[in-house]
Amino acid sequence: MSRQAEKERAERAETGSHERVSPYVVMASCGISPKKALGQNFLSDLTVVKKIVSAAGVEKSDIVLEIGPGLGIMTGILADRAGYVAAVEIDRDLAPALDSVMSGRDNIEIIYGDIMKVNVGELTERLRREHPGLTRVKVVANLPYYITSPIIMMLLEQYSETFSSLTFMVQKEVAERLVSRPGEPEYGAITLAVAYRADAEICFTVPSSCFVPRPKVDSAVVNLNIYKIRPVEPSDPAHMFRLIRASFAQRRKMLVNALSNAAYLSVGKSEVAGALESIGLNPAARGEELSVAQFAALSGILNKQPPGN
Ligand code: SAM
């Protein structure tokens, strides 16, 4: 057995799966080929798809927003388990494949457009209105890698109260960044954006052999369960996130320097040092050491503006 075949066999054993579909057969029958620029790495392992849908805890009382349905392999399984599925796909060339997934099902709609331009608020409001019996709205997506962070930030910053959970397949290193802890090398502004709003966990990793075409890196499924009541509530979240932005813009710098260098914060070094000490932190601390609760406390002391300004 070749080394590559052996590796693929080991990877399949890792996912416990041999239930495969062939995206190339579907693409050939629709006369299409994958577009690298749109991050089109299609899942070819049905067991992994089912595991993602299970990790998202999708039930008949749920509306699911899927981002990037691709050839529809996950869309069909989502529709089998959810009450209703709305999927936003940028590539109209995939319509023949998606039409065939929709045929015989009455609980899928495809919206052709760029998720960064779709009005997600209006869309979810309409879905709730049209399906009053369905109680929760969840996001489930195998995200296109070229735009992963912007999509996650947009959903968190603008719509976290709209969704009960967000379940994403992302590159493994991105998943690690989303769930990391203060002091870990992957810890950053996006980690804090997640930690403020959601309980995040990596559910499982997925080897690159489960995709067609095969990407260069492995992936992981991450679940963000949105808090109904946030454990940390700063008096002015916008100010806290300005502090976080300044802290990670110069992440190797001590906070006294990183924050006093950010003109928009209007704070001096000694003020920052005093604030850090007053919450029990070393005045030489760096932003990457602080939890969301500590950023909230620091913001409470350093904020000179009324909330929201
Ligand atoms: N869900 C499918 C699967 O798991 O096989 C496809 C996932 S593939 C990684 C990402 C999908 O997102 C592709 O179908 C791609 O065309 C679509 N996509 C890329 N950019 C997008 C955007 N800005 N808005 C909506 N869909 C996008």
mmCIF file of C-alpha atoms and ligand atoms in Angstrom:
data_model
loop_
_atom_site.group_PDB
_atom_site.id
_atom_site.type_symbol
_atom_site.label_atom_id
_atom_site.label_comp_id
_atom_site.label_asym_id
_atom_site.label_seq_id
_atom_site.Cartn_x
_atom_site.Cartn_y
_atom_site.Cartn_z
ATOM 1 C CA MET A 1 0.000 0.000 0.000
ATOM 2 C CA SER A 2 1.375 3.439 -0.917
ATOM 3 C CA ARG A 3 2.193 5.890 1.843
ATOM 4 C CA GLN A 4 -0.626 8.188 0.684
ATOM 5 C CA ALA A 5 -3.193 5.334 0.680
ATOM 6 C CA GLU A 6 -2.018 4.272 4.118
ATOM 7 C CA LYS A 7 -2.371 7.838 5.404
ATOM 8 C CA GLU A 8 -5.879 8.099 3.962
ATOM 9 C CA ARG A 9 -6.856 4.774 5.539
ATOM 10 C CA ALA A 10 -5.589 5.952 8.933
ATOM 11 C CA GLU A 11 -7.478 9.219 8.536
ATOM 12 C CA ARG A 12 -10.678 7.397 7.652
ATOM 13 C CA ALA A 13 -10.242 5.192 10.707
ATOM 14 C CA GLU A 14 -9.837 8.400 12.742
ATOM 15 C CA THR A 15 -13.218 9.714 11.548
ATOM 16 C CA GLY A 16 -14.709 6.214 11.761
ATOM 17 C CA SER A 17 -16.137 6.656 8.292
ATOM 18 C CA HIS A 18 -16.280 4.985 4.933
ATOM 19 C CA GLU A 19 -19.604 6.396 3.849
ATOM 20 C CA ARG A 20 -18.514 8.463 0.872
ATOM 21 C CA VAL A 21 -20.132 10.547 -1.822
ATOM 22 C CA SER A 22 -18.392 11.744 -4.944
ATOM 23 C CA PRO A 23 -18.532 15.501 -5.495
ATOM 24 C CA TYR A 24 -16.738 14.997 -8.833
ATOM 25 C CA VAL A 25 -19.581 12.804 -10.116
ATOM 26 C CA VAL A 26 -22.131 15.451 -9.064
ATOM 27 C CA MET A 27 -20.025 18.219 -10.612
ATOM 28 C CA ALA A 28 -19.549 16.273 -13.849
ATOM 29 C CA SER A 29 -23.283 15.660 -14.145
ATOM 30 C CA CYS A 30 -23.892 19.408 -13.701
ATOM 31 C CA GLY A 31 -21.010 20.436 -15.970
ATOM 32 C CA ILE A 32 -19.173 22.389 -13.257
ATOM 33 C CA SER A 33 -15.736 22.349 -11.637
ATOM 34 C CA PRO A 34 -14.660 23.615 -8.185
ATOM 35 C CA LYS A 35 -13.713 27.286 -7.872
ATOM 36 C CA LYS A 36 -10.673 27.716 -5.672
ATOM 37 C CA ALA A 37 -11.263 31.454 -5.298
ATOM 38 C CA LEU A 38 -14.612 30.721 -3.619
ATOM 39 C CA GLY A 39 -13.116 28.189 -1.204
ATOM 40 C CA GLN A 40 -14.977 25.307 -2.837
ATOM 41 C CA ASN A 41 -13.665 22.268 -0.979
ATOM 42 C CA PHE A 42 -16.683 20.008 -0.894
ATOM 43 C CA LEU A 43 -17.249 17.396 1.797
ATOM 44 C CA SER A 44 -17.137 13.871 0.428
ATOM 45 C CA ASP A 45 -17.696 12.000 3.693
ATOM 46 C CA LEU A 46 -21.318 11.577 4.691
ATOM 47 C CA THR A 47 -20.453 10.376 8.171
ATOM 48 C CA VAL A 48 -18.609 13.625 8.850
ATOM 49 C CA VAL A 49 -21.561 15.604 7.509
ATOM 50 C CA LYS A 50 -23.914 13.748 9.874
ATOM 51 C CA LYS A 51 -21.517 14.348 12.765
ATOM 52 C CA ILE A 52 -21.545 18.098 12.044
ATOM 53 C CA VAL A 53 -25.348 18.187 11.991
ATOM 54 C CA SER A 54 -25.435 16.189 15.257
ATOM 55 C CA ALA A 55 -22.848 18.506 16.856
ATOM 56 C CA ALA A 56 -25.137 21.416 15.986
ATOM 57 C CA GLY A 57 -27.975 19.640 17.827
ATOM 58 C CA VAL A 58 -30.363 20.343 14.941
ATOM 59 C CA GLU A 59 -33.982 19.459 15.689
ATOM 60 C CA LYS A 60 -37.347 19.678 13.936
ATOM 61 C CA SER A 61 -38.159 22.859 15.847
ATOM 62 C CA ASP A 62 -35.121 24.644 14.360
ATOM 63 C CA ILE A 63 -34.634 26.955 11.429
ATOM 64 C CA VAL A 64 -31.108 26.541 10.065
ATOM 65 C CA LEU A 65 -29.183 29.160 8.138
ATOM 66 C CA GLU A 66 -26.519 27.376 6.112
ATOM 67 C CA ILE A 67 -23.732 29.442 4.597
ATOM 68 C CA GLY A 68 -22.250 28.084 1.375
ATOM 69 C CA PRO A 69 -24.307 24.921 0.698
ATOM 70 C CA GLY A 70 -22.061 24.055 -2.259
ATOM 71 C CA LEU A 71 -23.370 20.890 -3.897
ATOM 72 C CA GLY A 72 -25.900 20.474 -1.085
ATOM 73 C CA ILE A 73 -24.493 17.397 0.649
ATOM 74 C CA MET A 74 -25.051 18.921 4.111
ATOM 75 C CA THR A 75 -28.171 20.840 3.056
ATOM 76 C CA GLY A 76 -30.123 17.610 2.454
ATOM 77 C CA ILE A 77 -29.179 16.157 5.831
ATOM 78 C CA LEU A 78 -29.942 19.446 7.582
ATOM 79 C CA ALA A 79 -33.369 19.470 5.926
ATOM 80 C CA ASP A 80 -34.018 15.896 7.099
ATOM 81 C CA ARG A 81 -33.402 16.935 10.716
ATOM 82 C CA ALA A 82 -34.501 20.604 10.878
ATOM 83 C CA GLY A 83 -37.866 22.262 10.435
ATOM 84 C CA TYR A 84 -36.594 24.573 7.707
ATOM 85 C CA VAL A 85 -33.289 25.363 6.001
ATOM 86 C CA ALA A 86 -32.346 28.616 4.292
ATOM 87 C CA ALA A 87 -28.995 28.415 2.534
ATOM 88 C CA VAL A 88 -27.016 31.346 1.130
ATOM 89 C CA GLU A 89 -24.742 30.440 -1.787
ATOM 90 C CA ILE A 90 -22.692 32.918 -3.802
ATOM 91 C CA ASP A 91 -22.166 30.677 -6.837
ATOM 92 C CA ARG A 92 -25.177 30.389 -9.146
ATOM 93 C CA ASP A 93 -23.384 27.749 -11.217
ATOM 94 C CA LEU A 94 -24.144 25.309 -8.389
ATOM 95 C CA ALA A 95 -27.916 25.707 -8.946
ATOM 96 C CA PRO A 96 -28.400 22.398 -10.844
ATOM 97 C CA ALA A 97 -26.864 20.429 -7.947
ATOM 98 C CA LEU A 98 -28.842 22.382 -5.336
ATOM 99 C CA ASP A 99 -32.075 22.044 -7.351
ATOM 100 C CA SER A 100 -31.721 18.287 -7.253
ATOM 101 C CA VAL A 101 -31.234 18.343 -3.447
ATOM 102 C CA MET A 102 -34.385 20.467 -3.130
ATOM 103 C CA SER A 103 -36.486 18.222 -5.336
ATOM 104 C CA GLY A 104 -38.988 16.244 -3.252
ATOM 105 C CA ARG A 105 -38.331 18.445 -0.210
ATOM 106 C CA ASP A 106 -40.441 21.447 0.740
ATOM 107 C CA ASN A 107 -38.325 22.812 3.590
ATOM 108 C CA ILE A 108 -35.285 24.225 1.775
ATOM 109 C CA GLU A 109 -34.789 27.605 0.158
ATOM 110 C CA ILE A 110 -31.625 28.753 -1.554
ATOM 111 C CA ILE A 111 -30.724 32.409 -1.617
ATOM 112 C CA TYR A 112 -28.098 33.201 -4.237
ATOM 113 C CA GLY A 113 -25.859 35.963 -2.938
ATOM 114 C CA ASP A 114 -22.821 36.930 -0.901
ATOM 115 C CA ILE A 115 -23.410 36.283 2.817
ATOM 116 C CA MET A 116 -21.482 39.493 3.582
ATOM 117 C CA LYS A 117 -24.080 41.462 1.593
ATOM 118 C CA VAL A 118 -27.265 39.604 2.511
ATOM 119 C CA ASN A 119 -29.286 41.355 5.210
ATOM 120 C CA VAL A 120 -29.162 38.500 7.717
ATOM 121 C CA GLY A 121 -31.420 40.373 10.167
ATOM 122 C CA GLU A 122 -34.208 40.809 7.616
ATOM 123 C CA LEU A 123 -33.782 37.252 6.394
ATOM 124 C CA THR A 124 -34.093 35.694 9.859
ATOM 125 C CA GLU A 125 -37.027 37.946 10.762
ATOM 126 C CA ARG A 126 -38.865 36.786 7.637
ATOM 127 C CA LEU A 127 -38.052 33.137 8.356
ATOM 128 C CA ARG A 128 -39.386 33.471 11.922
ATOM 129 C CA ARG A 129 -42.537 35.167 10.628
ATOM 130 C CA GLU A 130 -43.155 32.494 8.008
ATOM 131 C CA HIS A 131 -42.435 29.612 10.423
ATOM 132 C CA PRO A 132 -43.941 30.676 13.743
ATOM 133 C CA GLY A 133 -43.857 27.114 15.107
ATOM 134 C CA LEU A 134 -40.056 26.949 14.840
ATOM 135 C CA THR A 135 -38.407 28.293 17.943
ATOM 136 C CA ARG A 136 -34.663 28.562 17.375
ATOM 137 C CA VAL A 137 -32.461 29.775 14.556
ATOM 138 C CA LYS A 138 -29.050 28.135 14.176
ATOM 139 C CA VAL A 139 -26.175 28.671 11.795
ATOM 140 C CA VAL A 140 -24.442 25.598 10.409
ATOM 141 C CA ALA A 141 -21.711 25.938 7.795
ATOM 142 C CA ASN A 142 -18.629 24.485 6.243
ATOM 143 C CA LEU A 143 -17.180 27.952 5.781
ATOM 144 C CA PRO A 144 -15.173 29.056 2.727
ATOM 145 C CA TYR A 145 -11.655 29.462 4.133
ATOM 146 C CA TYR A 146 -10.854 32.730 2.332
ATOM 147 C CA ILE A 147 -13.495 34.641 4.288
ATOM 148 C CA THR A 148 -13.868 32.675 7.536
ATOM 149 C CA SER A 149 -13.001 35.400 10.060
ATOM 150 C CA PRO A 150 -15.067 38.192 8.426
ATOM 151 C CA ILE A 151 -18.145 35.911 8.362
ATOM 152 C CA ILE A 152 -17.687 34.866 12.007
ATOM 153 C CA MET A 153 -17.117 38.465 13.152
ATOM 154 C CA MET A 154 -20.119 39.749 11.181
ATOM 155 C CA LEU A 155 -22.428 37.107 12.683
ATOM 156 C CA LEU A 156 -21.120 37.641 16.212
ATOM 157 C CA GLU A 157 -21.035 41.424 16.189
ATOM 158 C CA GLN A 158 -24.300 42.057 14.399
ATOM 159 C CA TYR A 159 -26.469 39.019 15.015
ATOM 160 C CA SER A 160 -25.379 37.038 18.060
ATOM 161 C CA GLU A 161 -28.761 37.596 19.706
ATOM 162 C CA THR A 162 -30.536 36.247 16.622
ATOM 163 C CA PHE A 163 -29.025 32.763 16.826
ATOM 164 C CA SER A 164 -29.001 30.094 19.514
ATOM 165 C CA SER A 165 -25.798 28.565 18.184
ATOM 166 C CA LEU A 166 -23.238 28.801 15.404
ATOM 167 C CA THR A 167 -21.585 25.584 14.255
ATOM 168 C CA PHE A 168 -18.756 25.973 11.785
ATOM 169 C CA MET A 169 -16.255 23.820 10.014
ATOM 170 C CA VAL A 170 -13.103 25.909 9.754
ATOM 171 C CA GLN A 171 -9.386 25.349 9.348
ATOM 172 C CA LYS A 172 -8.029 23.657 12.464
ATOM 173 C CA GLU A 173 -5.802 26.606 13.388
ATOM 174 C CA VAL A 174 -8.780 28.981 13.185
ATOM 175 C CA ALA A 175 -10.804 26.659 15.440
ATOM 176 C CA GLU A 176 -7.948 26.696 17.948
ATOM 177 C CA ARG A 177 -7.920 30.492 17.867
ATOM 178 C CA LEU A 178 -11.667 30.655 18.532
ATOM 179 C CA VAL A 179 -11.495 28.525 21.694
ATOM 180 C CA SER A 180 -8.064 29.458 23.082
ATOM 181 C CA ARG A 181 -7.409 30.717 26.615
ATOM 182 C CA PRO A 182 -5.518 33.771 27.896
ATOM 183 C CA GLY A 183 -1.773 33.265 27.583
ATOM 184 C CA GLU A 184 -2.016 30.743 24.737
ATOM 185 C CA PRO A 185 -0.298 31.719 21.474
ATOM 186 C CA GLU A 186 -3.550 31.601 19.433
ATOM 187 C CA TYR A 187 -5.361 33.955 21.835
ATOM 188 C CA GLY A 188 -6.461 37.161 20.119
ATOM 189 C CA ALA A 189 -9.185 39.714 19.433
ATOM 190 C CA ILE A 190 -11.419 37.150 17.685
ATOM 191 C CA THR A 191 -11.100 34.811 20.711
ATOM 192 C CA LEU A 192 -12.407 37.592 22.952
ATOM 193 C CA ALA A 193 -15.206 38.429 20.501
ATOM 194 C CA VAL A 194 -16.290 34.789 20.841
ATOM 195 C CA ALA A 195 -15.706 34.440 24.595
ATOM 196 C CA TYR A 196 -17.854 37.491 25.359
ATOM 197 C CA ARG A 197 -20.853 36.063 23.512
ATOM 198 C CA ALA A 198 -20.594 32.285 23.459
ATOM 199 C CA ASP A 199 -19.447 29.122 25.110
ATOM 200 C CA ALA A 200 -17.085 27.735 22.457
ATOM 201 C CA GLU A 201 -15.796 24.207 21.998
ATOM 202 C CA ILE A 202 -14.020 22.198 19.339
ATOM 203 C CA CYS A 203 -16.230 19.186 18.651
ATOM 204 C CA PHE A 204 -13.871 17.135 16.462
ATOM 205 C CA THR A 205 -11.201 17.487 13.820
ATOM 206 C CA VAL A 206 -11.636 16.484 10.189
ATOM 207 C CA PRO A 207 -8.724 15.328 8.028
ATOM 208 C CA SER A 208 -8.198 16.973 4.666
ATOM 209 C CA SER A 209 -8.952 13.620 2.972
ATOM 210 C CA CYS A 210 -12.668 14.199 3.689
ATOM 211 C CA PHE A 211 -12.840 17.016 1.102
ATOM 212 C CA VAL A 212 -12.773 17.276 -2.674
ATOM 213 C CA PRO A 213 -10.579 18.895 -3.835
ATOM 214 C CA ARG A 214 -8.362 18.148 -0.890
ATOM 215 C CA PRO A 215 -7.238 21.302 0.980
ATOM 216 C CA LYS A 216 -3.682 21.680 2.284
ATOM 217 C CA VAL A 217 -4.664 21.681 5.957
ATOM 218 C CA ASP A 218 -6.954 19.777 8.302
ATOM 219 C CA SER A 219 -10.182 21.259 9.589
ATOM 220 C CA ALA A 220 -12.185 21.212 12.798
ATOM 221 C CA VAL A 221 -15.799 21.674 13.744
ATOM 222 C CA VAL A 222 -16.398 24.311 16.359
ATOM 223 C CA ASN A 223 -19.614 24.960 18.209
ATOM 224 C CA LEU A 224 -20.422 28.413 19.588
ATOM 225 C CA ASN A 225 -23.365 28.169 21.964
ATOM 226 C CA ILE A 226 -24.612 31.719 22.323
ATOM 227 C CA TYR A 227 -25.107 32.777 25.943
ATOM 228 C CA LYS A 228 -28.663 33.680 26.864
ATOM 229 C CA ILE A 229 -27.202 35.592 29.801
ATOM 230 C CA ARG A 230 -23.616 36.679 29.280
ATOM 231 C CA PRO A 231 -21.341 35.837 32.213
ATOM 232 C CA VAL A 232 -19.451 39.119 31.727
ATOM 233 C CA GLU A 233 -21.357 42.323 31.024
ATOM 234 C CA PRO A 234 -19.151 45.434 30.701
ATOM 235 C CA SER A 235 -20.887 48.769 31.266
ATOM 236 C CA ASP A 236 -19.850 49.818 27.735
ATOM 237 C CA PRO A 237 -19.099 46.847 25.418
ATOM 238 C CA ALA A 238 -18.049 49.154 22.553
ATOM 239 C CA HIS A 239 -15.359 50.711 24.760
ATOM 240 C CA MET A 240 -14.183 47.268 25.931
ATOM 241 C CA PHE A 241 -13.763 46.193 22.306
ATOM 242 C CA ARG A 242 -11.839 49.390 21.527
ATOM 243 C CA LEU A 243 -9.452 48.423 24.331
ATOM 244 C CA ILE A 244 -9.180 44.897 22.932
ATOM 245 C CA ARG A 245 -8.512 46.219 19.415
ATOM 246 C CA ALA A 246 -5.721 48.473 20.695
ATOM 247 C CA SER A 247 -4.239 45.678 22.847
ATOM 248 C CA PHE A 248 -3.954 43.229 19.956
ATOM 249 C CA ALA A 249 -2.928 45.776 17.315
ATOM 250 C CA GLN A 250 0.435 45.660 19.133
ATOM 251 C CA ARG A 251 0.171 42.312 20.876
ATOM 252 C CA ARG A 252 3.835 42.002 21.869
ATOM 253 C CA LYS A 253 3.723 45.368 23.644
ATOM 254 C CA MET A 254 2.826 45.842 27.281
ATOM 255 C CA LEU A 255 -0.687 47.197 27.758
ATOM 256 C CA VAL A 256 0.639 50.469 29.200
ATOM 257 C CA ASN A 257 2.275 51.159 25.827
ATOM 258 C CA ALA A 258 -0.293 49.591 23.491
ATOM 259 C CA LEU A 259 -3.212 51.471 25.087
ATOM 260 C CA SER A 260 -1.487 54.814 25.567
ATOM 261 C CA ASN A 261 -0.343 54.680 21.889
ATOM 262 C CA ALA A 262 -3.976 54.406 20.725
ATOM 263 C CA ALA A 263 -5.041 58.055 20.428
ATOM 264 C CA TYR A 264 -8.739 57.117 20.287
ATOM 265 C CA LEU A 265 -8.566 55.810 23.884
ATOM 266 C CA SER A 266 -7.144 59.044 25.380
ATOM 267 C CA VAL A 267 -5.313 57.328 28.236
ATOM 268 C CA GLY A 268 -1.801 57.809 29.585
ATOM 269 C CA LYS A 269 0.724 55.188 30.679
ATOM 270 C CA SER A 270 0.420 55.833 34.405
ATOM 271 C CA GLU A 271 -3.361 55.738 34.206
ATOM 272 C CA VAL A 272 -3.227 52.297 32.526
ATOM 273 C CA ALA A 273 -0.640 51.041 35.041
ATOM 274 C CA GLY A 274 -2.812 52.216 37.942
ATOM 275 C CA ALA A 275 -5.935 50.627 36.463
ATOM 276 C CA LEU A 276 -4.125 47.302 35.972
ATOM 277 C CA GLU A 277 -2.877 47.323 39.548
ATOM 278 C CA SER A 278 -6.301 48.182 40.904
ATOM 279 C CA ILE A 279 -7.731 44.978 39.374
ATOM 280 C CA GLY A 280 -4.864 42.892 40.708
ATOM 281 C CA LEU A 281 -2.785 42.717 37.516
ATOM 282 C CA ASN A 282 0.883 43.370 36.919
ATOM 283 C CA PRO A 283 1.381 46.826 35.320
ATOM 284 C CA ALA A 284 3.719 45.077 32.841
ATOM 285 C CA ALA A 285 0.877 42.794 31.618
ATOM 286 C CA ARG A 286 0.226 42.242 27.909
ATOM 287 C CA GLY A 287 -3.251 42.074 26.385
ATOM 288 C CA GLU A 288 -2.847 38.401 25.516
ATOM 289 C CA GLU A 289 -2.844 37.590 29.262
ATOM 290 C CA LEU A 290 -6.250 39.124 30.036
ATOM 291 C CA SER A 291 -9.588 37.314 30.103
ATOM 292 C CA VAL A 292 -12.780 38.950 28.896
ATOM 293 C CA ALA A 293 -13.746 39.612 32.540
ATOM 294 C CA GLN A 294 -10.445 41.439 33.089
ATOM 295 C CA PHE A 295 -10.887 43.513 29.922
ATOM 296 C CA ALA A 296 -14.384 44.419 31.133
ATOM 297 C CA ALA A 297 -12.994 45.522 34.507
ATOM 298 C CA LEU A 298 -10.208 47.538 32.866
ATOM 299 C CA SER A 299 -12.710 49.189 30.539
ATOM 300 C CA GLY A 300 -14.910 50.124 33.518
ATOM 301 C CA ILE A 301 -11.978 52.074 34.990
ATOM 302 C CA LEU A 302 -10.517 53.646 31.845
ATOM 303 C CA ASN A 303 -13.734 54.648 30.084
ATOM 304 C CA LYS A 304 -14.283 58.396 30.287
ATOM 305 C CA GLN A 305 -17.150 58.575 27.826
ATOM 306 C CA PRO A 306 -20.806 57.850 28.497
ATOM 307 C CA PRO A 307 -21.634 54.300 27.192
ATOM 308 C CA GLY A 308 -21.965 53.922 23.435
ATOM 309 C CA ASN A 309 -19.666 56.811 22.456
HETATM 310 N N1 SAM B 1 -21.300 23.080 2.283
HETATM 311 C C1 SAM B 1 -20.595 22.507 1.166
HETATM 312 C C2 SAM B 1 -19.870 21.254 1.630
HETATM 313 O O1 SAM B 1 -19.665 21.139 2.841
HETATM 314 O O2 SAM B 1 -19.511 20.439 0.792
HETATM 315 C C3 SAM B 1 -19.607 23.487 0.522
HETATM 316 C C4 SAM B 1 -18.615 24.116 1.468
HETATM 317 S S1 SAM B 1 -17.336 25.020 0.637
HETATM 318 C C5 SAM B 1 -16.054 24.921 1.843
HETATM 319 C C6 SAM B 1 -17.808 26.719 0.817
HETATM 320 C C7 SAM B 1 -19.023 27.145 0.013
HETATM 321 O O3 SAM B 1 -19.267 28.530 0.292
HETATM 322 C C8 SAM B 1 -18.902 27.034 -1.485
HETATM 323 O O4 SAM B 1 -20.069 26.464 -2.027
HETATM 324 C C9 SAM B 1 -18.760 28.486 -1.967
HETATM 325 O O5 SAM B 1 -19.248 28.703 -3.275
HETATM 326 C C10 SAM B 1 -19.581 29.202 -0.928
HETATM 327 N N2 SAM B 1 -19.210 30.619 -0.729
HETATM 328 C C11 SAM B 1 -17.987 31.180 -0.877
HETATM 329 N N3 SAM B 1 -18.035 32.488 -0.579
HETATM 330 C C12 SAM B 1 -19.307 32.772 -0.210
HETATM 331 C C13 SAM B 1 -19.978 33.957 0.194
HETATM 332 N N4 SAM B 1 -19.325 35.126 0.318
HETATM 333 N N5 SAM B 1 -21.305 33.900 0.470
HETATM 334 C C14 SAM B 1 -21.963 32.706 0.341
HETATM 335 N N6 SAM B 1 -21.387 31.550 -0.044
HETATM 336 C C15 SAM B 1 -20.070 31.569 -0.310
#
